[in-house]
Short mmCIF file of C-alpha atoms in Angstrom, two decimals:
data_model
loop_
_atom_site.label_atom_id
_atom_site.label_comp_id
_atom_site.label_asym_id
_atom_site.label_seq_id
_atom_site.Cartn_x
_atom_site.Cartn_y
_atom_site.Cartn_z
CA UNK A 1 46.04 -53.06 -24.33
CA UNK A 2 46.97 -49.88 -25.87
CA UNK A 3 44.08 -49.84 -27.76
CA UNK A 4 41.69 -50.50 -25.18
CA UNK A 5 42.70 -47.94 -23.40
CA UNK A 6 42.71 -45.31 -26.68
CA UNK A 7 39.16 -46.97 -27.11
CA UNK A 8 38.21 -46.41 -23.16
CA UNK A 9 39.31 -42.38 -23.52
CA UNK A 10 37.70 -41.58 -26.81
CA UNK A 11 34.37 -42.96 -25.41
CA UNK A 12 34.75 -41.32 -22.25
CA UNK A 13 35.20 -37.82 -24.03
CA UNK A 14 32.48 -38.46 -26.01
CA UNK A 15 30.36 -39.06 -23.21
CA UNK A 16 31.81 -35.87 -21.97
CA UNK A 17 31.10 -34.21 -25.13
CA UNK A 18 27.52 -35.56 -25.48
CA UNK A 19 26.64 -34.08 -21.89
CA UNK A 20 27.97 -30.62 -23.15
CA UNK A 21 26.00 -30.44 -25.72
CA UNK A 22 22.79 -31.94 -24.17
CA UNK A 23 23.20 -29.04 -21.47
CA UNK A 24 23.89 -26.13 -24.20
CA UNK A 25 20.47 -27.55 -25.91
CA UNK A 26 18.78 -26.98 -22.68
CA UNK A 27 20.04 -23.54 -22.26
CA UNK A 28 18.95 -21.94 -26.15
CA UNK A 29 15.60 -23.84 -25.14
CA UNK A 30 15.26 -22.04 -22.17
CA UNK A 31 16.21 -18.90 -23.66
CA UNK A 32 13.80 -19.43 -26.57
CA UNK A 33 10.79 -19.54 -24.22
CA UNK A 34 11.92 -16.45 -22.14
CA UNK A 35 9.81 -13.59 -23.61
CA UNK A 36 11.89 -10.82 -25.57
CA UNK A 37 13.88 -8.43 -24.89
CA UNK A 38 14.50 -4.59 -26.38
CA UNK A 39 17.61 -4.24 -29.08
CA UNK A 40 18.77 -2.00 -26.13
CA UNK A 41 17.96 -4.18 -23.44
CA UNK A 42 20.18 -6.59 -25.39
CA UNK A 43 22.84 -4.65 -25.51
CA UNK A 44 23.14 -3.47 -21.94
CA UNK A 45 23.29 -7.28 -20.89
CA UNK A 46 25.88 -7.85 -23.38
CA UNK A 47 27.78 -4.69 -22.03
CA UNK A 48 27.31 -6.15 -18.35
CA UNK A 49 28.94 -9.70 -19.69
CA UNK A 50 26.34 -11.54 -19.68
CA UNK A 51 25.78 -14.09 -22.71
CA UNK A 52 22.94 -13.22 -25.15
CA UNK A 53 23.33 -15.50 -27.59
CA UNK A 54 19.91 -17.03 -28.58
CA UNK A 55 18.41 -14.47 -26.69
CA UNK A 56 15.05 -13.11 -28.58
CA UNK A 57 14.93 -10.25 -29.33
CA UNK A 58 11.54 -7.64 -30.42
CA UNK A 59 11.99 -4.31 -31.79
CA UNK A 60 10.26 -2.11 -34.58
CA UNK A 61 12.26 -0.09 -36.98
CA UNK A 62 13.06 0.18 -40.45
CA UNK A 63 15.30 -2.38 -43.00
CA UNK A 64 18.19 -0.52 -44.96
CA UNK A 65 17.42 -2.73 -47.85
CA UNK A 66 19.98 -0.55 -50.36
CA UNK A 67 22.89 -1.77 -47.90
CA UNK A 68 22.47 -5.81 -47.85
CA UNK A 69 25.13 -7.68 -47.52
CA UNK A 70 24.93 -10.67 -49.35
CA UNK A 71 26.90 -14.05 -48.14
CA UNK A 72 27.20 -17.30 -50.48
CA UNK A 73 24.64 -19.78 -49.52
CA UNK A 74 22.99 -22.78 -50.71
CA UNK A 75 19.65 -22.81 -51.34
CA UNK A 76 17.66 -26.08 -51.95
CA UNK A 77 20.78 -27.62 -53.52
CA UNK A 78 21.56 -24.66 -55.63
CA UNK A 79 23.91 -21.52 -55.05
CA UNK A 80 22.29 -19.14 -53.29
CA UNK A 81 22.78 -16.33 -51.39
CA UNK A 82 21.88 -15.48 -47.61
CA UNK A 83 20.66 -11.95 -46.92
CA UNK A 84 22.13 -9.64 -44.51
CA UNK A 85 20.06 -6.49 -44.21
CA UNK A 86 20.71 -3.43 -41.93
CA UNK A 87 18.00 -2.58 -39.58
CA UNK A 88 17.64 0.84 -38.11
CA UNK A 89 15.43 0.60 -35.22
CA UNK A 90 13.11 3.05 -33.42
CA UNK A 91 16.12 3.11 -30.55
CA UNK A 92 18.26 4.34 -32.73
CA UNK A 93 20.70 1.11 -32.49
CA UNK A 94 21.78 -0.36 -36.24
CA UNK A 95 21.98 -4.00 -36.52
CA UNK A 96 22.92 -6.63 -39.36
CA UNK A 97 19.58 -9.08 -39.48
CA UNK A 98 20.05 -12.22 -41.13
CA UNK A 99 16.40 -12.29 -43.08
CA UNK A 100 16.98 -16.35 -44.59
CA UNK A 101 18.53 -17.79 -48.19
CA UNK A 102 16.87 -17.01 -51.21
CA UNK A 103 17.95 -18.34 -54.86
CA UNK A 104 20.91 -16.66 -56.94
CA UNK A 105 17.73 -15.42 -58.99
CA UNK A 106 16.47 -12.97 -56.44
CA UNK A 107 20.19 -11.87 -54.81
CA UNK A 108 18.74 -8.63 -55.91
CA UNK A 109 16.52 -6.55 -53.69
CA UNK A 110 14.25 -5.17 -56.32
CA UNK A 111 13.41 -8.61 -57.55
CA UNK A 112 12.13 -9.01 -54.16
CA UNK A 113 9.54 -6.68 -53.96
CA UNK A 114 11.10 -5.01 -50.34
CA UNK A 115 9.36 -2.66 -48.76
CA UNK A 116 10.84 0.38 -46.67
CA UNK A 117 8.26 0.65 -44.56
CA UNK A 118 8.36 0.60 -40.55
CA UNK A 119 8.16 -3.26 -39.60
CA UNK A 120 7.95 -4.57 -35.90
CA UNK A 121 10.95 -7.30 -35.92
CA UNK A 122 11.29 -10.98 -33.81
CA UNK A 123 14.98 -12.28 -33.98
CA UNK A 124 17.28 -14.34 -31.84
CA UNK A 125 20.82 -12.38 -31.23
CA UNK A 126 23.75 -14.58 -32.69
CA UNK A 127 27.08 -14.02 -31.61
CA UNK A 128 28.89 -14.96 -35.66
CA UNK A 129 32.69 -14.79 -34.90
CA UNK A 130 35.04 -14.32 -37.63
CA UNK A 131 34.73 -18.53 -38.61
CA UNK A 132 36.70 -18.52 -41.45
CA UNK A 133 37.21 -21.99 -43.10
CA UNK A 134 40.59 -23.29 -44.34
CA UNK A 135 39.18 -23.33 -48.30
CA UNK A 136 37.16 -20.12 -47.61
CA UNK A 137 38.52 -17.24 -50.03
CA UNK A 138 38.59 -13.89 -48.98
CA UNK A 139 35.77 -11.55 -48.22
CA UNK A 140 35.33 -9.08 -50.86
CA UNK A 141 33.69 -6.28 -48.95
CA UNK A 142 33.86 -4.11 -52.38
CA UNK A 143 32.17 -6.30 -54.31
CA UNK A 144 29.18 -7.30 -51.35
CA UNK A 145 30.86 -10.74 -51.34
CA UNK A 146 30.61 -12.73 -48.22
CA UNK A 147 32.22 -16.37 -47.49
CA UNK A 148 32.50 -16.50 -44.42
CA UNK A 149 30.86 -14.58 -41.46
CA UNK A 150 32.92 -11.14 -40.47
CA UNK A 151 30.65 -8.97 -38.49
CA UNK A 152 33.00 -6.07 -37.94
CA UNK A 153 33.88 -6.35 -41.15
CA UNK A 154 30.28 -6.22 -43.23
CA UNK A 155 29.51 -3.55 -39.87
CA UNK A 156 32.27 -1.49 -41.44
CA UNK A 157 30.98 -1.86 -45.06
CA UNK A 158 27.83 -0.40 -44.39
CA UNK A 159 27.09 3.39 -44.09
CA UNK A 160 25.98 4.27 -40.40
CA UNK A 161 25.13 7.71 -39.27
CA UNK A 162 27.80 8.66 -36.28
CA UNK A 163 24.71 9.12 -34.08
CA UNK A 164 23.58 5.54 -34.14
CA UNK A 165 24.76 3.45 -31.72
CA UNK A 166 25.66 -0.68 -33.47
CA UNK A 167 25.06 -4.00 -32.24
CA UNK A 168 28.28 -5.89 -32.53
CA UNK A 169 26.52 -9.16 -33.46
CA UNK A 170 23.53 -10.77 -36.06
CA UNK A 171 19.86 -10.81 -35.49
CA UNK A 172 18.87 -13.96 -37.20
CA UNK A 173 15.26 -13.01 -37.72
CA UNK A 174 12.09 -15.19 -37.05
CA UNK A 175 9.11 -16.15 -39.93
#
């Protein structure tokens, strides 16, 4: 009996579970198809407590691409490492962009061919709290090592003019 009724709760919490989810799927979709909003624009609903996560997100500006941060990744099987790259936009607002995984190989920017030239930017806003995982070692901000994602941390490690005004979360940008 005791086990049918272990059984009876774990499948009921699931089901519980399952409709959580289902309805926080509906919600990025919905968000995905609104059309996008200013870096600033973002902000100011973020301010006023609303929830931007997934929230796109269009702006033109500039990538920082001498300030990366660079976070272990895999890519295709392989290490890798996922590029962080601060992005000074025409609002003057700073934000981290997450611009994809590329192979150990091309961790470098100048292997990359970037260009500093004025780009106009799509992204979705995501909301990375500090997530560390119980095996992940520490951050070495010093070294532009990232395990784990620390946005105030890898805001701090980057040089922002006082002026600017910073977006406390990642743009995970869009091909």
């Amino acid at each position: 009996m005791t086990i049918a009724r272990g059984a009876h709760t774990l499948g009921a919490w699931q089901l519980f579970r399952l409709a959580e989810k289902e309805a926080q799927l509906a919600d990025i979709a919905e968000r995905s198809k609104a059309p996008p909003v200013s870096l600033s624009e973002a902000l100011t609903r973020r301010d006023k407590g609303i929830d931007t996560e997934f929230d796109a997100v269009k702006m033109r500006g500039v990538f920082d691409h001498a300030s990366e941060r660079h976070k272990l990744a895999s890519f295709e099987g392989s290490p890798g490492w996922q590029i962080i790259t601060p992005f000074k936009s025409d609002e003057g607002i700073v934000a981290l962009v997450d611009r994809g995984v590329v192979p150990a190989d091309l961790k470098d920017a100048a292997k990359r061919n970037e260009n500093p030239v004025p780009v106009e930017l799509n992204a979705v806003v995501r909301a990375h709290g500090q997530e560390r995982g119980f095996f992940d070692p520490d951050n070495d901000a010093d070294g532009n090592l990232w395990y784990w994602w620390d946005v105030p941390a890898m805001l701090s490690s980057v040089a922002i003019a006082p002026n600017l005004q910073v977006a406390p979360f990642i743009l995970q940008e869009l091909p």
